[in-house]
XYZ file of N, CA and C in Angstrom:
747
model
N -20.564 56.720 67.664
C -19.604 55.806 68.729
C -18.600 56.699 68.758
N -17.183 56.416 69.387
C -16.452 57.450 69.690
C -15.287 56.632 68.796
N -14.760 57.080 68.395
C -14.064 57.037 66.486
C -13.343 55.993 67.571
N -11.953 56.469 68.148
C -11.263 55.643 68.796
C -11.936 53.611 69.697
N -13.393 54.821 70.342
C -13.044 52.951 70.154
C -13.949 52.258 69.791
N -14.657 52.620 68.337
C -14.328 51.957 67.629
C -13.528 51.195 66.280
N -12.441 51.851 66.788
C -11.377 51.982 65.963
C -10.175 50.559 66.864
N -10.174 50.960 68.635
C -10.573 49.483 69.505
C -11.309 48.422 69.283
N -11.853 47.766 69.017
C -12.584 46.783 68.495
C -12.691 46.308 68.045
N -12.348 47.216 66.032
C -11.698 46.625 65.710
C -10.091 46.200 65.344
N -9.442 46.670 65.682
C -7.902 46.094 66.002
C -8.195 44.869 66.686
N -9.602 45.076 68.426
C -9.256 43.057 68.778
C -9.705 42.189 67.831
N -10.716 42.228 66.640
C -11.335 41.833 65.382
C -10.587 41.062 64.841
N -9.792 41.818 64.363
C -8.649 42.084 63.804
C -7.720 41.000 64.082
N -7.157 41.021 64.675
C -5.750 40.476 65.283
C -6.251 39.179 65.998
N -7.450 39.526 65.936
C -8.026 37.812 67.201
C -8.436 36.553 65.872
N -8.695 37.662 64.705
C -9.136 36.010 63.314
C -7.689 35.766 62.774
N -6.719 36.644 63.365
C -5.356 35.939 62.537
C -4.434 35.021 63.707
N -4.067 33.634 62.995
C -3.454 33.069 63.664
C -1.894 33.854 64.313
N -1.230 33.492 63.842
C 0.149 34.262 64.449
C 0.423 35.643 64.523
N -0.885 36.613 64.854
C -0.727 37.830 64.713
C 0.069 38.615 63.211
N -0.753 40.272 64.183
C -0.380 40.913 62.952
C 1.246 42.284 63.813
N 1.276 42.223 62.406
C 2.132 43.351 63.036
C 2.193 44.889 62.406
N 2.779 46.188 63.288
C 2.070 47.424 63.371
C 1.616 47.715 61.750
N 2.203 47.549 60.762
C 1.862 47.938 59.389
C 1.041 47.245 58.768
N 0.561 45.857 59.496
C -0.234 45.395 58.720
C -1.408 45.979 59.573
N -1.289 45.679 60.966
C -2.997 46.410 60.822
C -3.669 47.691 60.403
N -2.651 48.378 60.352
C -2.535 49.917 60.014
C -2.934 49.684 58.225
N -2.714 48.873 58.285
C -2.477 48.446 56.162
C -4.125 48.496 56.568
N -4.746 47.695 56.769
C -5.685 47.182 56.475
C -7.652 47.560 57.912
N -7.256 47.893 58.107
C -7.724 48.728 58.920
C -8.203 50.223 58.556
N -6.576 50.550 57.534
C -7.236 52.460 56.754
C -6.591 53.161 58.204
N -5.311 53.010 58.824
C -5.905 54.127 60.117
C -4.105 54.422 60.378
N -3.911 55.510 60.646
C -2.822 56.404 60.432
C -2.321 56.043 61.376
N -0.615 55.939 60.953
C 0.617 54.633 62.015
C 0.595 56.166 63.281
N 0.503 56.825 62.752
C 0.501 57.896 64.570
C -0.465 57.982 65.213
N -1.940 57.742 64.488
C -2.890 57.453 65.498
C -2.673 56.377 65.427
N -2.251 54.805 65.498
C -2.844 53.774 65.552
C -2.232 53.114 66.498
N 0.115 53.856 66.674
C 0.741 53.797 68.010
C 0.268 54.264 69.177
N -0.463 54.871 69.937
C -1.292 54.830 71.312
C -1.764 54.273 71.498
N -3.195 53.992 70.834
C -4.361 53.020 70.470
C -3.118 51.468 71.184
N -2.206 50.884 70.488
C -1.819 49.587 70.679
C -0.908 49.402 72.122
N -0.287 50.329 71.880
C 0.145 50.634 72.828
C -0.793 50.804 74.395
N -1.322 51.402 74.442
C -2.403 50.924 75.714
C -3.251 49.697 75.991
N -3.320 48.887 73.920
C -3.877 47.647 74.698
C -2.612 46.853 75.033
N -1.825 46.802 74.842
C -0.431 46.345 75.292
C -0.362 46.723 76.693
N -0.407 47.525 77.125
C -0.626 47.436 78.490
C -1.111 47.456 79.897
N -2.480 47.071 79.123
C -3.350 46.598 79.299
C -3.948 45.526 79.876
N -3.475 44.545 79.226
C -3.406 43.575 78.469
C -4.122 42.562 77.742
N -4.258 43.113 76.542
C -5.516 42.994 75.273
C -4.381 42.701 74.681
N -3.866 42.889 73.919
C -2.661 42.452 73.504
C -1.666 42.055 74.007
N -1.045 41.413 73.024
C 1.295 41.277 73.495
C 1.603 41.597 71.852
N 2.885 42.233 71.918
C 3.708 42.060 71.229
C 4.942 41.557 71.514
N 5.537 40.588 70.232
C 5.687 39.536 70.492
C 8.457 40.584 70.673
N 8.045 40.308 71.463
C 9.993 40.620 71.576
C 10.920 40.571 70.080
N 11.013 39.362 69.044
C 10.781 39.002 68.484
C 10.865 39.692 66.965
N 9.001 39.884 66.625
C 8.026 39.236 66.306
C 7.890 40.390 64.773
N 7.582 41.392 66.733
C 6.669 42.578 66.325
C 5.769 42.580 66.319
N 5.508 40.582 66.642
C 3.487 40.672 65.816
C 2.850 41.451 66.620
N 1.556 41.457 66.938
C 0.384 41.657 68.173
C -0.532 40.669 67.829
N -0.432 40.125 69.086
C -1.721 39.145 69.317
C -2.580 39.310 70.664
N -3.926 38.217 70.292
C -4.800 38.619 71.427
C -4.030 39.027 72.964
N -3.862 39.016 74.535
C -3.577 39.511 75.015
C -4.044 38.496 76.174
N -3.871 38.230 77.635
C -4.762 37.305 78.839
C -5.959 37.783 78.388
N -6.150 39.314 78.900
C -7.456 39.740 79.221
C -8.372 38.965 79.156
N -8.672 39.215 77.334
C -9.367 39.020 76.617
C -10.212 37.923 76.492
N -8.848 36.554 76.976
C -9.476 35.123 76.833
C -9.934 34.864 77.808
N -9.752 35.540 79.318
C -10.452 35.775 80.898
C -11.573 36.015 80.463
N -11.954 37.632 79.593
C -12.886 37.988 79.981
C -13.698 36.124 79.128
N -13.439 35.755 77.104
C -13.682 35.061 76.558
C -14.091 33.350 77.763
N -13.367 32.986 78.846
C -14.180 32.456 79.357
C -14.808 32.403 80.438
N -15.169 33.390 80.971
C -15.928 34.098 81.949
C -17.460 33.424 81.430
N -17.654 33.996 79.642
C -18.632 34.386 78.865
C -19.337 33.471 78.371
N -17.958 32.276 78.427
C -18.981 31.178 77.951
C -19.174 30.108 79.031
N -18.319 30.486 80.786
C -18.290 29.305 81.629
C -19.608 30.149 82.428
N -20.641 31.110 81.988
C -21.872 31.618 82.194
C -23.098 31.410 81.055
N -22.376 30.620 79.939
C -22.882 30.495 78.663
C -24.253 29.479 79.113
N -24.761 30.223 78.566
C -26.410 28.630 78.222
C -26.858 28.133 77.591
N -26.281 26.997 76.945
C -25.764 27.008 75.591
C -27.451 26.246 75.175
N -28.227 26.220 76.128
C -29.893 24.972 76.137
C -30.219 26.426 74.685
N -30.834 27.314 76.533
C -30.684 28.391 76.412
C -30.668 29.572 75.252
N -29.732 29.689 74.905
C -29.236 30.062 73.226
C -29.910 29.395 72.810
N -30.200 28.374 72.415
C -30.068 27.127 70.721
C -31.357 27.858 70.725
N -32.426 28.317 71.572
C -33.779 27.910 71.388
C -34.309 28.827 70.466
N -34.007 30.358 69.951
C -34.131 31.224 69.338
C -33.475 30.700 67.623
N -33.105 30.109 67.668
C -32.364 29.598 66.512
C -32.921 27.917 65.633
N -33.303 27.794 66.371
C -34.371 25.985 66.613
C -35.933 27.188 66.389
N -36.305 27.793 66.286
C -37.674 28.557 66.212
C -37.180 29.243 65.082
N -36.033 29.802 64.729
C -35.833 30.730 63.016
C -35.516 28.735 61.735
N -35.188 27.997 62.403
C -35.482 26.619 61.640
C -36.599 26.792 61.639
N -37.858 26.133 63.017
C -39.020 25.835 62.232
C -39.716 27.041 61.550
N -39.600 27.885 61.645
C -39.671 29.243 60.643
C -39.691 28.896 59.100
N -38.599 28.473 59.216
C -38.324 28.575 58.171
C -38.371 27.314 57.649
N -39.112 25.991 57.617
C -38.789 25.083 57.173
C -40.417 24.405 57.049
N -41.061 24.352 58.451
C -41.828 24.119 58.695
C -42.186 22.108 58.955
N -40.498 22.353 60.205
C -40.613 20.839 60.506
C -39.768 21.297 61.283
N -39.855 20.377 62.204
C -39.536 20.284 63.970
C -38.027 20.376 64.120
N -36.801 21.205 65.291
C -35.607 20.479 64.809
C -35.699 20.620 66.577
N -34.312 20.783 66.864
C -33.970 20.500 67.747
C -32.650 20.532 68.422
N -31.532 20.373 69.999
C -30.442 20.492 69.692
C -30.081 20.014 70.285
N -28.829 18.339 70.310
C -28.335 17.130 70.940
C -26.677 17.846 71.035
N -26.771 16.622 71.878
C -26.010 17.090 72.864
C -24.788 15.068 72.582
N -23.329 14.652 72.777
C -23.297 14.053 72.789
C -22.779 13.093 74.295
N -23.534 12.192 74.532
C -23.404 11.349 76.457
C -22.631 10.174 76.590
N -21.169 9.783 76.576
C -21.829 8.376 76.869
C -21.224 8.101 74.562
N -21.894 6.550 75.127
C -22.050 6.602 73.674
C -23.295 6.515 72.735
N -24.235 7.037 73.171
C -25.545 8.412 73.282
C -25.708 9.294 72.360
N -26.105 10.125 71.540
C -27.116 10.980 71.514
C -27.791 11.570 72.410
N -27.954 12.507 72.903
C -29.222 13.278 73.532
C -29.712 14.693 72.522
N -30.893 14.436 73.423
C -32.406 15.569 73.056
C -32.040 16.106 73.745
N -31.269 17.701 74.095
C -31.436 18.318 75.021
C -32.447 20.027 75.137
N -33.139 19.506 73.935
C -34.345 21.038 73.870
C -35.042 20.458 72.132
N -35.784 20.426 72.455
C -36.262 20.502 70.937
C -38.846 20.751 71.038
N -38.692 21.202 69.842
C -39.411 22.705 69.818
C -39.993 21.975 68.270
N -41.580 21.436 68.194
C -42.314 21.193 67.368
C -42.721 21.558 66.986
N -43.333 21.344 64.876
C -43.609 22.300 63.499
C -45.335 22.202 64.391
N -46.059 22.226 63.822
C -47.266 22.353 63.023
C -47.815 21.231 62.336
N -47.081 20.478 61.372
C -47.383 19.675 61.045
C -48.223 18.719 61.670
N -49.148 17.994 60.665
C -49.743 17.148 61.446
C -48.492 15.337 61.192
N -48.248 15.515 61.150
C -47.445 14.334 59.710
C -46.260 14.273 60.379
N -45.542 13.806 61.569
C -43.832 14.645 61.583
C -43.356 13.225 63.071
N -42.709 13.785 62.935
C -41.422 12.462 64.139
C -41.520 13.567 65.777
N -41.912 12.136 66.559
C -42.098 13.268 67.977
C -40.916 12.394 68.894
N -40.301 12.689 68.324
C -38.549 12.747 69.971
C -39.279 14.330 70.407
N -38.572 13.104 71.411
C -39.297 14.683 72.708
C -37.897 14.736 73.763
N -37.783 15.072 74.144
C -35.851 16.310 75.002
C -35.775 15.053 76.167
N -34.639 14.479 76.288
C -33.677 13.207 76.056
C -33.619 12.147 75.875
N -34.796 12.146 74.753
C -34.175 11.448 74.387
C -32.835 10.404 74.214
N -32.407 9.482 73.361
C -31.613 9.004 73.108
C -31.200 7.573 71.427
N -29.970 8.335 71.279
C -30.482 7.313 70.077
C -28.658 7.165 69.659
N -28.309 6.033 68.965
C -26.590 5.593 68.417
C -26.647 6.791 67.714
N -25.146 6.991 68.589
C -24.071 8.233 67.449
C -24.192 7.678 66.113
N -24.007 7.135 65.775
C -23.067 5.860 63.702
C -24.296 6.659 63.591
N -26.055 5.671 63.971
C -27.218 6.133 63.148
C -27.580 6.858 63.553
N -27.501 8.305 64.465
C -27.770 9.465 64.439
C -27.271 10.294 63.149
N -27.694 11.600 62.705
C -27.055 12.951 61.949
C -27.425 14.145 63.402
N -27.293 13.766 64.613
C -26.981 14.162 64.793
C -26.153 13.822 65.789
N -25.294 12.365 65.826
C -24.365 11.741 66.448
C -23.555 12.335 65.779
N -23.693 12.216 63.978
C -22.606 11.983 62.919
C -22.460 14.114 63.139
N -22.522 14.352 62.548
C -23.088 15.323 63.094
C -21.547 16.056 63.376
N -21.612 15.429 65.409
C -20.800 16.414 66.021
C -19.424 15.032 65.915
N -19.446 13.580 65.335
C -18.157 13.037 66.074
C -17.389 12.555 64.507
N -17.842 13.709 63.978
C -17.222 14.135 63.171
C -16.006 15.409 62.698
N -16.208 15.655 63.672
C -15.291 16.530 64.219
C -14.628 16.170 65.767
N -14.761 15.678 65.760
C -13.685 15.113 67.195
C -12.159 14.895 66.652
N -10.959 14.832 67.233
C -10.115 14.098 67.655
C -9.744 12.872 66.437
N -8.883 12.795 65.876
C -8.777 11.510 65.202
C -8.972 9.830 65.917
N -7.958 10.123 67.046
C -7.893 9.883 68.057
C -9.441 9.810 69.159
N -10.273 10.132 68.853
C -11.078 10.249 69.298
C -12.460 9.288 69.037
N -12.549 10.166 67.847
C -13.695 8.653 67.160
C -12.432 7.244 66.368
N -11.382 7.711 66.629
C -10.923 5.698 66.244
C -11.270 5.020 67.787
N -11.406 5.943 69.506
C -10.992 5.743 70.067
C -13.351 4.706 70.684
N -14.442 5.361 69.778
C -15.508 5.036 69.809
C -15.313 4.072 68.713
N -14.891 4.170 66.993
C -14.675 2.631 66.569
C -14.506 1.606 67.431
N -13.391 1.756 68.120
C -12.829 0.091 68.692
C -14.043 -0.356 69.919
N -14.569 1.333 70.153
C -15.592 -0.060 71.555
C -16.881 -0.200 71.246
N -17.168 0.615 70.291
C -18.703 0.442 69.884
C -19.865 -0.633 69.030
N -20.677 -1.365 68.972
C -20.683 -2.444 68.370
C -22.246 -2.114 67.484
N -21.791 -2.062 65.790
C -22.688 -1.112 65.495
C -24.060 -1.830 64.545
N -25.078 -2.343 65.711
C -26.414 -3.101 65.638
C -26.743 -2.629 64.312
N -27.754 -3.137 63.843
C -28.059 -3.713 62.402
C -29.636 -3.124 62.729
N -29.647 -1.186 62.830
C -31.031 -1.678 63.551
C -32.593 -1.131 62.261
N -32.042 -0.273 60.924
C -32.925 -0.885 60.267
C -32.178 -1.737 58.577
N -32.819 -1.349 57.472
C -31.814 -2.344 56.807
C -31.332 -0.680 55.772
N -31.416 0.247 56.878
C -30.164 1.235 56.025
C -29.362 1.454 56.511
N -29.063 0.758 57.903
C -27.904 1.264 58.754
C -26.684 0.845 58.290
N -25.987 2.457 59.178
C -24.703 1.504 59.027
C -23.726 0.454 59.591
N -22.879 -0.556 59.773
C -22.694 -1.339 60.581
C -21.108 -2.109 60.342
N -20.609 -1.319 58.780
C -19.416 -1.385 59.106
C -18.305 -0.365 59.092
N -17.555 -0.338 59.603
C -16.846 0.635 59.973
C -15.807 1.544 59.199
N -15.480 0.762 58.494
C -14.674 1.582 57.280
C -15.788 2.044 56.474
N -17.082 1.520 56.168
C -18.610 3.225 55.862
C -18.391 3.931 56.760
N -18.538 3.854 57.880
C -18.817 4.995 59.106
C -18.357 6.204 58.206
N -16.114 5.704 58.194
C -15.349 6.177 58.835
C -15.867 6.594 57.478
N -15.876 7.293 55.829
C -16.415 7.417 54.761
C -17.184 8.423 54.851
N -18.034 7.927 55.577
C -20.051 9.489 56.429
C -18.841 10.473 56.316
N -18.456 10.036 57.600
C -17.948 10.889 58.714
C -17.272 12.520 58.213
N -16.322 11.715 56.696
C -15.467 12.315 56.269
C -16.057 13.617 55.836
N -17.866 12.859 54.423
C -18.070 13.739 53.819
C -18.837 15.065 55.213
N -18.998 14.557 56.150
C -19.792 15.305 57.072
C -19.143 17.026 57.509
N -17.621 15.950 57.250
C -16.586 17.133 57.156
C -16.785 17.518 56.411
N -16.327 16.969 55.301
C -15.997 18.322 54.258
C -16.940 19.460 53.929
N -18.613 19.385 54.417
C -19.995 19.401 53.641
C -20.178 20.016 55.535
N -19.980 20.193 56.414
C -20.077 20.390 57.819
C -22.078 20.042 57.444
N -22.245 18.449 57.135
C -23.928 18.107 56.816
C -23.965 17.343 57.379
N -25.053 16.861 58.265
C -24.615 15.198 58.269
C -26.490 14.602 58.148
N -26.421 13.203 57.729
C -27.717 13.642 56.961
C -27.491 11.969 58.083
N -29.072 11.268 58.379
C -29.684 10.070 58.187
C -30.816 9.342 57.794
N -30.354 8.757 56.575
C -31.313 8.755 56.109
C -31.680 6.660 56.638
N -33.221 6.746 57.086
C -33.796 5.981 57.598
C -32.466 4.716 57.977
N -31.741 5.656 58.970
C -30.707 4.628 59.227
C -31.455 4.318 61.025
N -31.950 5.329 61.296
C -32.644 5.153 62.581
C -34.207 5.122 63.347
N -34.771 5.086 61.688
C -35.926 5.184 62.308
C -35.943 4.414 60.724
N -37.379 3.853 60.504
C -37.862 3.162 59.488
C -38.801 4.770 58.981
N -38.352 5.492 57.374
C -40.275 6.486 57.099
C -38.750 7.789 57.975
N -37.895 7.605 57.928
C -37.707 9.058 59.305
C -35.701 10.097 58.594
N -35.433 10.464 57.862
C -34.776 11.143 56.768
C -34.411 12.407 58.279
N -32.925 12.297 58.580
C -32.716 13.571 59.371
C -32.041 13.612 59.105
N -30.585 15.682 59.113
C -30.328 16.381 58.536
C -29.890 17.184 60.341
N -29.135 17.212 60.535
C -27.854 18.612 60.912
C -26.895 18.604 60.914
N -26.526 19.364 61.727
C -25.575 20.229 61.738
C -24.507 20.897 62.900
N -23.498 20.539 63.163
C -22.316 20.974 63.765
C -22.544 22.054 64.742
N -22.359 22.312 65.900
C -21.980 24.435 66.545
C -21.063 23.613 66.977
N -20.198 24.725 67.307
C -19.036 24.896 67.591
C -18.329 26.136 68.509
N -17.256 25.858 69.781
C -17.579 27.030 70.328
C -15.678 28.041 70.478
N -15.845 28.721 70.856
C -14.972 29.876 70.575
C -12.762 28.692 70.597
N -13.092 27.919 71.183
C -12.226 26.861 71.378
C -11.754 25.994 70.093
N -12.921 26.219 68.800
C -13.176 25.663 67.340
C -13.043 23.837 67.905
N -13.710 23.755 68.663
C -14.744 22.720 69.395
C -15.732 22.426 69.399
N -16.000 21.049 68.779
C -17.404 21.108 67.904
C -19.084 20.460 69.821
N -19.655 20.974 70.398
C -20.048 21.339 71.155
C -21.899 21.027 71.162
N -22.225 20.209 69.958
C -23.778 20.469 69.914
C -23.934 19.753 68.383
N -25.463 19.923 68.232
C -25.844 19.835 66.940
C -27.008 19.942 66.884
N -27.388 21.203 65.184
C -29.307 21.686 65.473
C -29.791 20.551 64.346
N -30.786 19.617 64.870
C -30.992 18.323 63.544
C -32.197 19.401 62.929
N -32.368 18.217 62.278
C -34.741 18.909 61.677
C -35.152 17.379 61.751
N -36.309 16.069 61.957
C -36.505 14.460 61.210
C -37.262 15.591 60.191
N -37.524 14.224 59.246
C -38.439 14.620 58.910
C -38.951 13.373 57.742
N -40.308 13.181 58.014
C -40.773 12.090 57.108
C -39.819 11.477 55.643
N -39.844 10.575 55.913
C -39.279 10.014 54.477
C -40.832 10.842 52.606
N -41.426 10.410 53.036
C -41.849 10.709 52.251
C -42.642 11.527 51.467
N -42.029 13.504 52.603
C -42.032 14.479 52.745
C -39.823 14.915 51.971
N -39.707 14.298 51.952
C -38.244 14.905 51.920
C -37.275 15.067 50.793
N -38.620 15.854 50.024
C -37.748 15.986 48.542
C -36.100 16.210 48.717
N -35.666 16.346 47.650
C -34.546 17.143 47.565
C -34.947 19.379 47.340
N -35.794 19.713 47.228
C -36.331 20.792 47.294
C -36.511 21.369 48.966
N -37.368 20.042 49.602
C -37.295 20.389 51.099
C -35.394 19.872 51.969
N -34.925 18.916 51.346
C -33.484 18.654 51.690
C -32.521 20.051 51.945
N -32.191 21.118 50.416
C -31.817 21.711 50.727
C -32.320 23.506 51.139
N -33.879 23.516 51.317
C -34.059 24.123 52.405
C -34.254 24.110 53.703
N -34.328 23.317 54.259
C -33.460 22.533 55.450
C -31.863 22.646 55.751
N -31.259 22.256 55.245
C -29.729 22.193 54.875
C -29.302 23.341 55.304
N -30.466 24.496 54.759
C -30.128 25.749 54.582
C -30.021 26.672 55.683
N -31.105 26.111 56.368
C -31.824 26.828 57.026
C -30.778 27.001 59.035
N -30.487 25.207 58.627
C -29.839 24.707 60.228
C -28.617 25.112 59.323
N -27.304 25.472 58.609
C -26.298 25.982 58.596
C -26.335 27.203 58.795
N -27.118 28.364 58.793
C -27.208 29.569 59.578
C -27.509 29.470 60.652
N -28.847 28.307 61.060
C -28.394 28.751 62.120
C -27.543 28.870 63.431
N -27.102 27.856 62.863
C -26.003 26.917 63.490
C -24.138 27.834 63.846
N -24.486 28.448 62.406
C -23.108 29.396 62.515
C -23.871 30.290 63.388
N -24.494 31.050 62.992
C -25.096 32.013 64.508
C -24.937 31.922 65.785
N -25.472 30.349 66.015
C -25.316 30.228 67.288
C -23.898 30.269 68.019
N -23.157 28.794 66.868
C -21.886 29.048 66.918
C -20.637 30.342 67.534
N -21.300 31.300 67.020
C -20.101 32.839 67.006
C -21.319 33.452 68.393
N -21.749 33.232 68.858
C -22.518 33.330 69.671
C -21.127 32.807 70.740
N -20.807 31.820 70.701
C -20.048 31.037 72.017
C -18.533 31.421 71.265
N -18.669 32.376 70.051
C -17.554 32.721 70.302
C -16.233 32.347 68.814
N -17.355 31.249 68.230
C -16.801 30.974 66.915
C -15.898 31.690 65.492
N -14.791 31.731 65.753
C -15.474 32.450 64.127
C -14.953 32.181 62.730
């Protein structure tokens, strides 16, 4: 690849990862690009609106052209289709079923799912819906909503007792959601279905918004600590890669 093109990509990626922008000397130092070589590249990027430079702080930030391109990409992005290879990766790594879900109203909906060859499995189908509060998928998404959105949900939902393990206390559910945020993973330990333990992780977009979750249900009788670790690692890796395709860093 042409050296200047490589430098352009490195600059855009570096600046894109910063919240407050970077000064000329910061970019030069981090990328080991001589200041004399860096100046014309930055000038071209600014003149073409791929970067901006602050009038007073002289910090370079991502320009509107990058945001336009990213917006077009996300608008055309089929997240269900994109999730499929990562779902298959989870199945290959764990020998368990895996699916992608989104929140629709007060329910979490399975929008894609693929099965394992294991004879003993939980047969969820595309389009199946479950209560958010009792589902690993639902908790993985809800935990990363804003405080106002979570409060609104809790003010409207009736936490019904589905199984003996279902969380029906809103204060306890809030504590559970805090654990999900801390660990980036959610569990439903027979809270929605007797004999089924589910694990799910959130997926984020380029605006750092949660857009869905990848999750795996397992018959509780084979949900050992080793299986939990295996599934957790596989789901987190898959969700990180899918989120990256959506522009999340």
